[in-house]
mmCIF file with all atom_site columns, C-alpha atoms in Angstrom:
data_model
loop_
_atom_site.group_PDB
_atom_site.id
_atom_site.type_symbol
_atom_site.label_atom_id
_atom_site.label_alt_id
_atom_site.label_comp_id
_atom_site.label_asym_id
_atom_site.label_entity_id
_atom_site.label_seq_id
_atom_site.pdbx_PDB_ins_code
_atom_site.Cartn_x
_atom_site.Cartn_y
_atom_site.Cartn_z
_atom_site.occupancy
_atom_site.B_iso_or_equiv
_atom_site.pdbx_formal_charge
_atom_site.auth_seq_id
_atom_site.auth_comp_id
_atom_site.auth_asym_id
_atom_site.auth_atom_id
_atom_site.pdbx_PDB_model_num
ATOM 1   C CA . ILE A 1 1   ? 81.947  120.236 72.082 1.00 95.00 ? 216 ILE A CA 1
ATOM 2   C CA . LYS A 1 2   ? 84.943  118.543 70.459 1.00 95.00 ? 217 LYS A CA 1
ATOM 3   C CA . PHE A 1 3   ? 87.107  121.569 71.217 1.00 95.00 ? 218 PHE A CA 1
ATOM 4   C CA . LYS A 1 4   ? 86.134  121.340 74.898 1.00 94.00 ? 219 LYS A CA 1
ATOM 5   C CA . GLN A 1 5   ? 86.851  117.612 74.940 1.00 94.00 ? 220 GLN A CA 1
ATOM 6   C CA . ASN A 1 6   ? 90.276  118.098 73.350 1.00 96.00 ? 221 ASN A CA 1
ATOM 7   C CA . ARG A 1 7   ? 91.254  121.166 75.396 1.00 94.00 ? 222 ARG A CA 1
ATOM 8   C CA . LYS A 1 8   ? 90.127  120.512 78.956 1.00 92.00 ? 223 LYS A CA 1
ATOM 9   C CA . ASN A 1 9   ? 91.266  123.942 80.216 1.00 93.00 ? 224 ASN A CA 1
ATOM 10  C CA . SER A 1 10  ? 89.009  125.852 77.791 1.00 95.00 ? 225 SER A CA 1
ATOM 11  C CA . ILE A 1 11  ? 86.340  128.145 79.213 1.00 96.00 ? 226 ILE A CA 1
ATOM 12  C CA . PHE A 1 12  ? 83.134  128.769 77.289 1.00 97.00 ? 227 PHE A CA 1
ATOM 13  C CA . LEU A 1 13  ? 81.138  131.835 78.286 1.00 98.00 ? 228 LEU A CA 1
ATOM 14  C CA . ARG A 1 14  ? 77.363  132.076 78.237 1.00 98.00 ? 229 ARG A CA 1
ATOM 15  C CA . GLY A 1 15  ? 75.860  134.939 76.301 1.00 96.00 ? 230 GLY A CA 1
ATOM 16  C CA . ASN A 1 16  ? 72.352  136.223 75.878 1.00 94.00 ? 231 ASN A CA 1
ATOM 17  C CA . HIS A 1 17  ? 71.557  133.870 72.984 1.00 94.00 ? 232 HIS A CA 1
ATOM 18  C CA . GLU A 1 18  ? 72.634  130.816 74.984 1.00 96.00 ? 233 GLU A CA 1
ATOM 19  C CA . GLN A 1 19  ? 70.559  131.974 77.937 1.00 94.00 ? 234 GLN A CA 1
ATOM 20  C CA . LEU A 1 20  ? 67.549  132.602 75.716 1.00 93.00 ? 235 LEU A CA 1
ATOM 21  C CA . PHE A 1 21  ? 67.995  129.136 74.190 1.00 94.00 ? 236 PHE A CA 1
ATOM 22  C CA . LEU A 1 22  ? 68.082  127.498 77.630 1.00 95.00 ? 237 LEU A CA 1
ATOM 23  C CA . ASP A 1 23  ? 65.031  129.448 78.805 1.00 91.00 ? 238 ASP A CA 1
ATOM 24  C CA . THR A 1 24  ? 63.131  128.614 75.613 1.00 91.00 ? 239 THR A CA 1
ATOM 25  C CA . PHE A 1 25  ? 64.108  124.936 75.728 1.00 92.00 ? 240 PHE A CA 1
ATOM 26  C CA . GLU A 1 26  ? 62.921  124.735 79.324 1.00 90.00 ? 241 GLU A CA 1
ATOM 27  C CA . GLN A 1 27  ? 59.595  126.377 78.490 1.00 89.00 ? 242 GLN A CA 1
ATOM 28  C CA . LEU A 1 28  ? 59.021  124.223 75.412 1.00 85.00 ? 243 LEU A CA 1
ATOM 29  C CA . SER A 1 29  ? 59.877  121.045 77.338 1.00 83.00 ? 244 SER A CA 1
ATOM 30  C CA . ARG A 1 30  ? 57.701  121.999 80.298 1.00 82.00 ? 245 ARG A CA 1
ATOM 31  C CA . ASP A 1 31  ? 54.679  123.303 78.424 1.00 72.00 ? 246 ASP A CA 1
ATOM 32  C CA . ASN A 1 32  ? 54.696  120.657 75.661 1.00 65.00 ? 247 ASN A CA 1
ATOM 33  C CA . HIS A 1 33  ? 53.960  123.145 72.885 1.00 56.00 ? 248 HIS A CA 1
ATOM 34  C CA . GLN A 1 34  ? 52.209  121.871 69.827 1.00 54.00 ? 249 GLN A CA 1
ATOM 35  C CA . ALA A 1 35  ? 53.092  122.712 66.219 1.00 51.00 ? 250 ALA A CA 1
ATOM 36  C CA . ASP A 1 36  ? 53.918  126.409 65.849 1.00 58.00 ? 251 ASP A CA 1
ATOM 37  C CA . ASP A 1 37  ? 52.096  127.735 68.883 1.00 61.00 ? 252 ASP A CA 1
ATOM 38  C CA . THR A 1 38  ? 54.374  130.756 69.371 1.00 65.00 ? 253 THR A CA 1
ATOM 39  C CA . GLY A 1 39  ? 51.657  132.995 70.779 1.00 67.00 ? 254 GLY A CA 1
ATOM 40  C CA . SER A 1 40  ? 51.792  131.319 74.176 1.00 77.00 ? 255 SER A CA 1
ATOM 41  C CA . LEU A 1 41  ? 55.581  131.555 74.448 1.00 85.00 ? 256 LEU A CA 1
ATOM 42  C CA . SER A 1 42  ? 57.312  133.949 76.817 1.00 85.00 ? 257 SER A CA 1
ATOM 43  C CA . VAL A 1 43  ? 58.606  137.232 75.417 1.00 86.00 ? 258 VAL A CA 1
ATOM 44  C CA . GLU A 1 44  ? 62.178  135.911 75.815 1.00 85.00 ? 259 GLU A CA 1
ATOM 45  C CA . ALA A 1 45  ? 61.354  132.801 73.793 1.00 88.00 ? 260 ALA A CA 1
ATOM 46  C CA . GLN A 1 46  ? 59.796  134.889 71.038 1.00 90.00 ? 261 GLN A CA 1
ATOM 47  C CA . ILE A 1 47  ? 62.852  137.169 71.005 1.00 90.00 ? 262 ILE A CA 1
ATOM 48  C CA . TRP A 1 48  ? 65.158  134.167 70.731 1.00 91.00 ? 263 TRP A CA 1
ATOM 49  C CA . LEU A 1 49  ? 63.127  132.648 67.896 1.00 92.00 ? 264 LEU A CA 1
ATOM 50  C CA . GLN A 1 50  ? 63.247  135.966 66.008 1.00 92.00 ? 265 GLN A CA 1
ATOM 51  C CA . ASN A 1 51  ? 67.005  136.401 66.605 1.00 90.00 ? 266 ASN A CA 1
ATOM 52  C CA . GLY A 1 52  ? 68.471  133.169 65.332 1.00 92.00 ? 267 GLY A CA 1
ATOM 53  C CA . GLY A 1 53  ? 66.345  130.645 67.196 1.00 94.00 ? 268 GLY A CA 1
ATOM 54  C CA . ILE A 1 54  ? 64.323  129.557 64.182 1.00 93.00 ? 269 ILE A CA 1
ATOM 55  C CA . ASP A 1 55  ? 67.530  129.074 62.186 1.00 94.00 ? 270 ASP A CA 1
ATOM 56  C CA . THR A 1 56  ? 69.080  127.156 65.083 1.00 95.00 ? 271 THR A CA 1
ATOM 57  C CA . LEU A 1 57  ? 66.083  124.856 65.405 1.00 94.00 ? 272 LEU A CA 1
ATOM 58  C CA . SER A 1 58  ? 66.025  124.229 61.643 1.00 95.00 ? 273 SER A CA 1
ATOM 59  C CA . THR A 1 59  ? 69.622  122.910 61.833 1.00 96.00 ? 274 THR A CA 1
ATOM 60  C CA . TYR A 1 60  ? 68.260  120.228 64.173 1.00 96.00 ? 275 TYR A CA 1
ATOM 61  C CA . GLY A 1 61  ? 65.440  119.404 61.752 1.00 95.00 ? 276 GLY A CA 1
ATOM 62  C CA . VAL A 1 62  ? 62.776  120.992 63.959 1.00 92.00 ? 277 VAL A CA 1
ATOM 63  C CA . SER A 1 63  ? 59.808  122.038 61.868 1.00 85.00 ? 278 SER A CA 1
ATOM 64  C CA . ASN A 1 64  ? 57.433  122.670 64.766 1.00 85.00 ? 279 ASN A CA 1
ATOM 65  C CA . LEU A 1 65  ? 57.821  123.430 68.452 1.00 86.00 ? 280 LEU A CA 1
ATOM 66  C CA . SER A 1 66  ? 56.560  120.062 69.664 1.00 84.00 ? 281 SER A CA 1
ATOM 67  C CA . GLN A 1 67  ? 59.755  118.459 68.285 1.00 87.00 ? 282 GLN A CA 1
ATOM 68  C CA . VAL A 1 68  ? 62.258  120.541 70.250 1.00 88.00 ? 283 VAL A CA 1
ATOM 69  C CA . SER A 1 69  ? 62.786  118.270 73.271 1.00 88.00 ? 284 SER A CA 1
ATOM 70  C CA . ALA A 1 70  ? 63.365  115.194 71.130 1.00 91.00 ? 285 ALA A CA 1
ATOM 71  C CA . ALA A 1 71  ? 65.516  116.947 68.507 1.00 94.00 ? 286 ALA A CA 1
ATOM 72  C CA . ILE A 1 72  ? 68.218  118.594 70.638 1.00 95.00 ? 287 ILE A CA 1
ATOM 73  C CA . PRO A 1 73  ? 70.886  116.033 71.581 1.00 96.00 ? 288 PRO A CA 1
ATOM 74  C CA . VAL A 1 74  ? 71.514  115.758 75.324 1.00 96.00 ? 289 VAL A CA 1
ATOM 75  C CA . SER A 1 75  ? 75.240  116.437 74.752 1.00 97.00 ? 290 SER A CA 1
ATOM 76  C CA . HIS A 1 76  ? 74.418  119.759 73.070 1.00 97.00 ? 291 HIS A CA 1
ATOM 77  C CA . LEU A 1 77  ? 72.081  120.799 75.860 1.00 97.00 ? 292 LEU A CA 1
ATOM 78  C CA . GLU A 1 78  ? 74.631  119.791 78.520 1.00 97.00 ? 293 GLU A CA 1
ATOM 79  C CA . PHE A 1 79  ? 77.348  121.778 76.732 1.00 97.00 ? 294 PHE A CA 1
ATOM 80  C CA . ILE A 1 80  ? 75.252  124.950 76.702 1.00 98.00 ? 295 ILE A CA 1
ATOM 81  C CA . GLN A 1 81  ? 74.231  124.385 80.322 1.00 98.00 ? 296 GLN A CA 1
ATOM 82  C CA . SER A 1 82  ? 77.914  124.062 81.268 1.00 97.00 ? 297 SER A CA 1
ATOM 83  C CA . THR A 1 83  ? 78.848  127.509 79.961 1.00 98.00 ? 298 THR A CA 1
ATOM 84  C CA . GLU A 1 84  ? 80.134  130.017 82.515 1.00 97.00 ? 299 GLU A CA 1
ATOM 85  C CA . SER A 1 85  ? 78.854  133.539 83.148 1.00 96.00 ? 300 SER A CA 1
ATOM 86  C CA . GLU A 1 86  ? 82.392  134.780 83.798 1.00 97.00 ? 301 GLU A CA 1
ATOM 87  C CA . PHE A 1 87  ? 86.047  133.817 83.988 1.00 97.00 ? 302 PHE A CA 1
ATOM 88  C CA . ILE A 1 88  ? 88.403  135.810 86.202 1.00 96.00 ? 303 ILE A CA 1
ATOM 89  C CA . THR A 1 89  ? 92.209  135.889 86.211 1.00 92.00 ? 304 THR A CA 1
ATOM 90  C CA . GLU A 1 90  ? 94.577  138.112 88.173 1.00 89.00 ? 305 GLU A CA 1
ATOM 91  C CA . GLU A 1 91  ? 94.377  140.816 85.515 1.00 90.00 ? 306 GLU A CA 1
ATOM 92  C CA . PHE A 1 92  ? 91.280  140.158 83.425 1.00 93.00 ? 307 PHE A CA 1
ATOM 93  C CA . HIS A 1 93  ? 87.561  139.597 83.905 1.00 96.00 ? 308 HIS A CA 1
ATOM 94  C CA . PHE A 1 94  ? 86.004  137.826 80.916 1.00 97.00 ? 309 PHE A CA 1
ATOM 95  C CA . VAL A 1 95  ? 82.237  138.128 80.414 1.00 98.00 ? 310 VAL A CA 1
ATOM 96  C CA . HIS A 1 96  ? 79.850  138.143 77.499 1.00 98.00 ? 311 HIS A CA 1
ATOM 97  C CA . ALA A 1 97  ? 78.307  141.598 77.925 1.00 98.00 ? 312 ALA A CA 1
ATOM 98  C CA . GLY A 1 98  ? 79.972  143.518 80.756 1.00 97.00 ? 313 GLY A CA 1
ATOM 99  C CA . LEU A 1 99  ? 79.809  144.245 84.457 1.00 96.00 ? 314 LEU A CA 1
ATOM 100 C CA . LEU A 1 100 ? 77.782  146.494 86.650 1.00 92.00 ? 315 LEU A CA 1
ATOM 101 C CA . PRO A 1 101 ? 79.950  149.392 87.879 1.00 92.00 ? 316 PRO A CA 1
ATOM 102 C CA . GLU A 1 102 ? 80.579  149.335 91.629 1.00 87.00 ? 317 GLU A CA 1
ATOM 103 C CA . GLY A 1 103 ? 77.813  150.961 93.659 1.00 84.00 ? 318 GLY A CA 1
ATOM 104 C CA . MET A 1 104 ? 75.240  150.740 90.870 1.00 83.00 ? 319 MET A CA 1
ATOM 105 C CA . VAL A 1 105 ? 72.065  148.649 90.886 1.00 78.00 ? 320 VAL A CA 1
ATOM 106 C CA . TRP A 1 106 ? 70.934  146.572 87.929 1.00 75.00 ? 321 TRP A CA 1
ATOM 107 C CA . ASP A 1 107 ? 67.213  147.337 87.513 1.00 72.00 ? 322 ASP A CA 1
ATOM 108 C CA . GLU A 1 108 ? 66.436  144.079 85.740 1.00 65.00 ? 323 GLU A CA 1
ATOM 109 C CA . GLU A 1 109 ? 68.197  141.928 88.342 1.00 58.00 ? 324 GLU A CA 1
ATOM 110 C CA . GLU A 1 110 ? 64.881  141.187 90.045 1.00 59.00 ? 325 GLU A CA 1
ATOM 111 C CA . GLU A 1 111 ? 63.602  139.587 86.842 1.00 62.00 ? 326 GLU A CA 1
ATOM 112 C CA . GLY A 1 112 ? 66.544  137.190 86.656 1.00 68.00 ? 327 GLY A CA 1
ATOM 113 C CA . TYR A 1 113 ? 68.594  139.070 84.107 1.00 84.00 ? 328 TYR A CA 1
ATOM 114 C CA . ASP A 1 114 ? 72.320  138.788 84.716 1.00 92.00 ? 329 ASP A CA 1
ATOM 115 C CA . PRO A 1 115 ? 74.316  141.926 83.796 1.00 94.00 ? 330 PRO A CA 1
ATOM 116 C CA . ARG A 1 116 ? 77.255  139.734 82.714 1.00 95.00 ? 331 ARG A CA 1
ATOM 117 C CA . ILE A 1 117 ? 75.001  138.410 79.962 1.00 95.00 ? 332 ILE A CA 1
ATOM 118 C CA . TRP A 1 118 ? 72.814  141.456 79.136 1.00 93.00 ? 333 TRP A CA 1
ATOM 119 C CA . ILE A 1 119 ? 74.296  144.821 80.189 1.00 95.00 ? 334 ILE A CA 1
ATOM 120 C CA . ARG A 1 120 ? 75.250  147.605 77.816 1.00 95.00 ? 335 ARG A CA 1
ATOM 121 C CA . GLU A 1 121 ? 74.846  150.740 79.911 1.00 93.00 ? 336 GLU A CA 1
ATOM 122 C CA . PRO A 1 122 ? 76.084  151.863 82.388 1.00 93.00 ? 337 PRO A CA 1
ATOM 123 C CA . PHE A 1 123 ? 78.986  149.456 81.716 1.00 96.00 ? 338 PHE A CA 1
ATOM 124 C CA . LEU A 1 124 ? 79.970  150.875 78.321 1.00 97.00 ? 339 LEU A CA 1
ATOM 125 C CA . SER A 1 125 ? 80.302  154.449 79.570 1.00 96.00 ? 340 SER A CA 1
ATOM 126 C CA . SER A 1 126 ? 82.102  153.535 82.805 1.00 95.00 ? 341 SER A CA 1
ATOM 127 C CA . LYS A 1 127 ? 85.699  154.758 83.064 1.00 94.00 ? 342 LYS A CA 1
ATOM 128 C CA . LYS A 1 128 ? 86.476  153.004 86.358 1.00 90.00 ? 343 LYS A CA 1
ATOM 129 C CA . LEU A 1 129 ? 88.422  149.777 86.729 1.00 87.00 ? 344 LEU A CA 1
ATOM 130 C CA . PHE A 1 130 ? 86.399  146.771 87.782 1.00 92.00 ? 345 PHE A CA 1
ATOM 131 C CA . ASN A 1 131 ? 88.142  145.326 90.850 1.00 91.00 ? 346 ASN A CA 1
ATOM 132 C CA . ARG A 1 132 ? 91.481  146.381 89.337 1.00 91.00 ? 347 ARG A CA 1
ATOM 133 C CA . LYS A 1 133 ? 90.878  144.195 86.299 1.00 93.00 ? 348 LYS A CA 1
ATOM 134 C CA . VAL A 1 134 ? 90.364  144.861 82.617 1.00 93.00 ? 349 VAL A CA 1
ATOM 135 C CA . VAL A 1 135 ? 87.031  143.487 81.396 1.00 97.00 ? 350 VAL A CA 1
ATOM 136 C CA . ILE A 1 136 ? 87.131  141.544 78.122 1.00 97.00 ? 351 ILE A CA 1
ATOM 137 C CA . PHE A 1 137 ? 83.667  141.407 76.565 1.00 98.00 ? 352 PHE A CA 1
ATOM 138 C CA . GLY A 1 138 ? 81.590  141.056 73.413 1.00 98.00 ? 353 GLY A CA 1
ATOM 139 C CA . HIS A 1 139 ? 77.820  141.571 73.013 1.00 97.00 ? 354 HIS A CA 1
ATOM 140 C CA . THR A 1 140 ? 78.012  145.178 71.789 1.00 97.00 ? 355 THR A CA 1
ATOM 141 C CA . PRO A 1 141 ? 79.190  145.326 68.165 1.00 97.00 ? 356 PRO A CA 1
ATOM 142 C CA . GLN A 1 142 ? 81.775  147.940 67.323 1.00 94.00 ? 357 GLN A CA 1
ATOM 143 C CA . LEU A 1 143 ? 80.447  148.942 63.927 1.00 86.00 ? 358 LEU A CA 1
ATOM 144 C CA . SER A 1 144 ? 83.803  150.468 63.012 1.00 91.00 ? 359 SER A CA 1
ATOM 145 C CA . GLY A 1 145 ? 85.107  146.907 62.631 1.00 91.00 ? 360 GLY A CA 1
ATOM 146 C CA . GLU A 1 146 ? 87.799  147.696 65.194 1.00 93.00 ? 361 GLU A CA 1
ATOM 147 C CA . PRO A 1 147 ? 87.859  146.458 68.786 1.00 95.00 ? 362 PRO A CA 1
ATOM 148 C CA . LEU A 1 148 ? 87.038  148.914 71.569 1.00 95.00 ? 363 LEU A CA 1
ATOM 149 C CA . VAL A 1 149 ? 90.196  149.380 73.641 1.00 93.00 ? 364 VAL A CA 1
ATOM 150 C CA . GLN A 1 150 ? 89.987  151.422 76.822 1.00 94.00 ? 365 GLN A CA 1
ATOM 151 C CA . ARG A 1 151 ? 91.948  151.461 80.067 1.00 92.00 ? 366 ARG A CA 1
ATOM 152 C CA . ASN A 1 152 ? 89.282  149.411 81.839 1.00 94.00 ? 367 ASN A CA 1
ATOM 153 C CA . LYS A 1 153 ? 87.762  147.290 79.066 1.00 96.00 ? 368 LYS A CA 1
ATOM 154 C CA . ILE A 1 154 ? 88.323  145.657 75.709 1.00 95.00 ? 369 ILE A CA 1
ATOM 155 C CA . GLY A 1 155 ? 85.307  144.987 73.479 1.00 97.00 ? 370 GLY A CA 1
ATOM 156 C CA . ILE A 1 156 ? 86.029  142.379 70.828 1.00 96.00 ? 371 ILE A CA 1
ATOM 157 C CA . ASP A 1 157 ? 82.629  142.180 69.088 1.00 97.00 ? 372 ASP A CA 1
ATOM 158 C CA . THR A 1 158 ? 83.452  143.816 65.762 1.00 96.00 ? 373 THR A CA 1
ATOM 159 C CA . GLY A 1 159 ? 80.124  143.140 64.078 1.00 94.00 ? 374 GLY A CA 1
ATOM 160 C CA . ALA A 1 160 ? 80.699  139.758 62.422 1.00 93.00 ? 375 ALA A CA 1
ATOM 161 C CA . VAL A 1 161 ? 76.922  139.281 62.490 1.00 89.00 ? 376 VAL A CA 1
ATOM 162 C CA . PHE A 1 162 ? 76.641  142.358 60.245 1.00 91.00 ? 377 PHE A CA 1
ATOM 163 C CA . GLY A 1 163 ? 79.430  141.307 57.877 1.00 92.00 ? 378 GLY A CA 1
ATOM 164 C CA . GLY A 1 164 ? 82.303  142.802 59.891 1.00 93.00 ? 379 GLY A CA 1
ATOM 165 C CA . PRO A 1 165 ? 85.386  140.835 60.891 1.00 93.00 ? 380 PRO A CA 1
ATOM 166 C CA . LEU A 1 166 ? 85.399  138.141 63.553 1.00 94.00 ? 381 LEU A CA 1
ATOM 167 C CA . THR A 1 167 ? 87.918  139.244 66.167 1.00 94.00 ? 382 THR A CA 1
ATOM 168 C CA . ALA A 1 168 ? 89.927  137.375 68.781 1.00 91.00 ? 383 ALA A CA 1
ATOM 169 C CA . VAL A 1 169 ? 92.315  138.929 71.272 1.00 91.00 ? 384 VAL A CA 1
ATOM 170 C CA . VAL A 1 170 ? 95.677  137.626 72.490 1.00 87.00 ? 385 VAL A CA 1
ATOM 171 C CA . LEU A 1 171 ? 96.560  138.997 75.917 1.00 85.00 ? 386 LEU A CA 1
ATOM 172 C CA . ALA A 1 172 ? 99.966  138.959 77.591 1.00 70.00 ? 387 ALA A CA 1
ATOM 173 C CA . SER A 1 173 ? 99.316  138.494 81.280 1.00 60.00 ? 388 SER A CA 1
ATOM 174 C CA . ASP A 1 174 ? 102.849 138.479 82.639 1.00 61.00 ? 389 ASP A CA 1
ATOM 175 C CA . ARG A 1 175 ? 103.076 142.250 83.141 1.00 57.00 ? 390 ARG A CA 1
ATOM 176 C CA . PRO A 1 176 ? 101.356 144.589 85.594 1.00 54.00 ? 391 PRO A CA 1
ATOM 177 C CA . LEU A 1 177 ? 98.100  146.115 84.391 1.00 49.00 ? 392 LEU A CA 1
ATOM 178 C CA . THR A 1 178 ? 99.711  149.511 83.796 1.00 51.00 ? 393 THR A CA 1
ATOM 179 C CA . GLN A 1 179 ? 102.423 148.028 81.560 1.00 55.00 ? 394 GLN A CA 1
ATOM 180 C CA . GLN A 1 180 ? 100.300 145.853 79.304 1.00 52.00 ? 395 GLN A CA 1
ATOM 181 C CA . PRO A 1 181 ? 101.262 146.157 75.623 1.00 54.00 ? 396 PRO A CA 1
ATOM 182 C CA . TYR A 1 182 ? 97.568  146.219 74.691 1.00 57.00 ? 397 TYR A CA 1
ATOM 183 C CA . PRO A 1 183 ? 96.599  144.004 72.924 1.00 69.00 ? 398 PRO A CA 1
ATOM 184 C CA . HIS A 1 184 ? 97.158  141.869 69.863 1.00 71.00 ? 399 HIS A CA 1
ATOM 185 C CA . PHE A 1 185 ? 94.082  141.237 67.763 1.00 76.00 ? 400 PHE A CA 1
ATOM 186 C CA . ILE A 1 186 ? 93.431  138.594 65.153 1.00 74.00 ? 401 ILE A CA 1
ATOM 187 C CA . GLN A 1 187 ? 90.671  139.314 62.666 1.00 77.00 ? 402 GLN A CA 1
ATOM 188 C CA . VAL A 1 188 ? 89.088  137.022 60.105 1.00 76.00 ? 403 VAL A CA 1
ATOM 189 C CA . MET A 1 189 ? 87.033  138.593 57.338 1.00 64.00 ? 404 MET A CA 1
#
């Protein structure tokens, strides 16, 4: 939040964990859950709780689900709500998970799932450019510890959650797509 306040031109992307948090927060606020009544939660809420949600809530001092609405500061909720599903420049398309290849249909779209937040396949195996842009994404850990670098995409999730390095990418955007000196990576162990 401080970073965003100090650097007004920063873009923060929404990923699956942020979306699950927002969905869970909405359900807990709406349904007024008592104590640890996880059995009546949606599948998405249960998934979030099992994948970092319980740890997240404990950092706010939440010991039971009835405390969630009061415990999360409004500024934190507003920050997560303000995240973007994508950021597009002339040469790059930044998303959390990936994009749906042109002409393909996302089966889960009807249920409200956004491919930019959730997709793995058929995005990962696609060799085509996405609107003549290189897609920069995370979401799918590269267990080798090295970024995935292909003509049409760069995957920078190098498995930090599993003890791998945390990777950032520096992109030069002053050259045509075909002449990019791909890319420069910064890794923190």
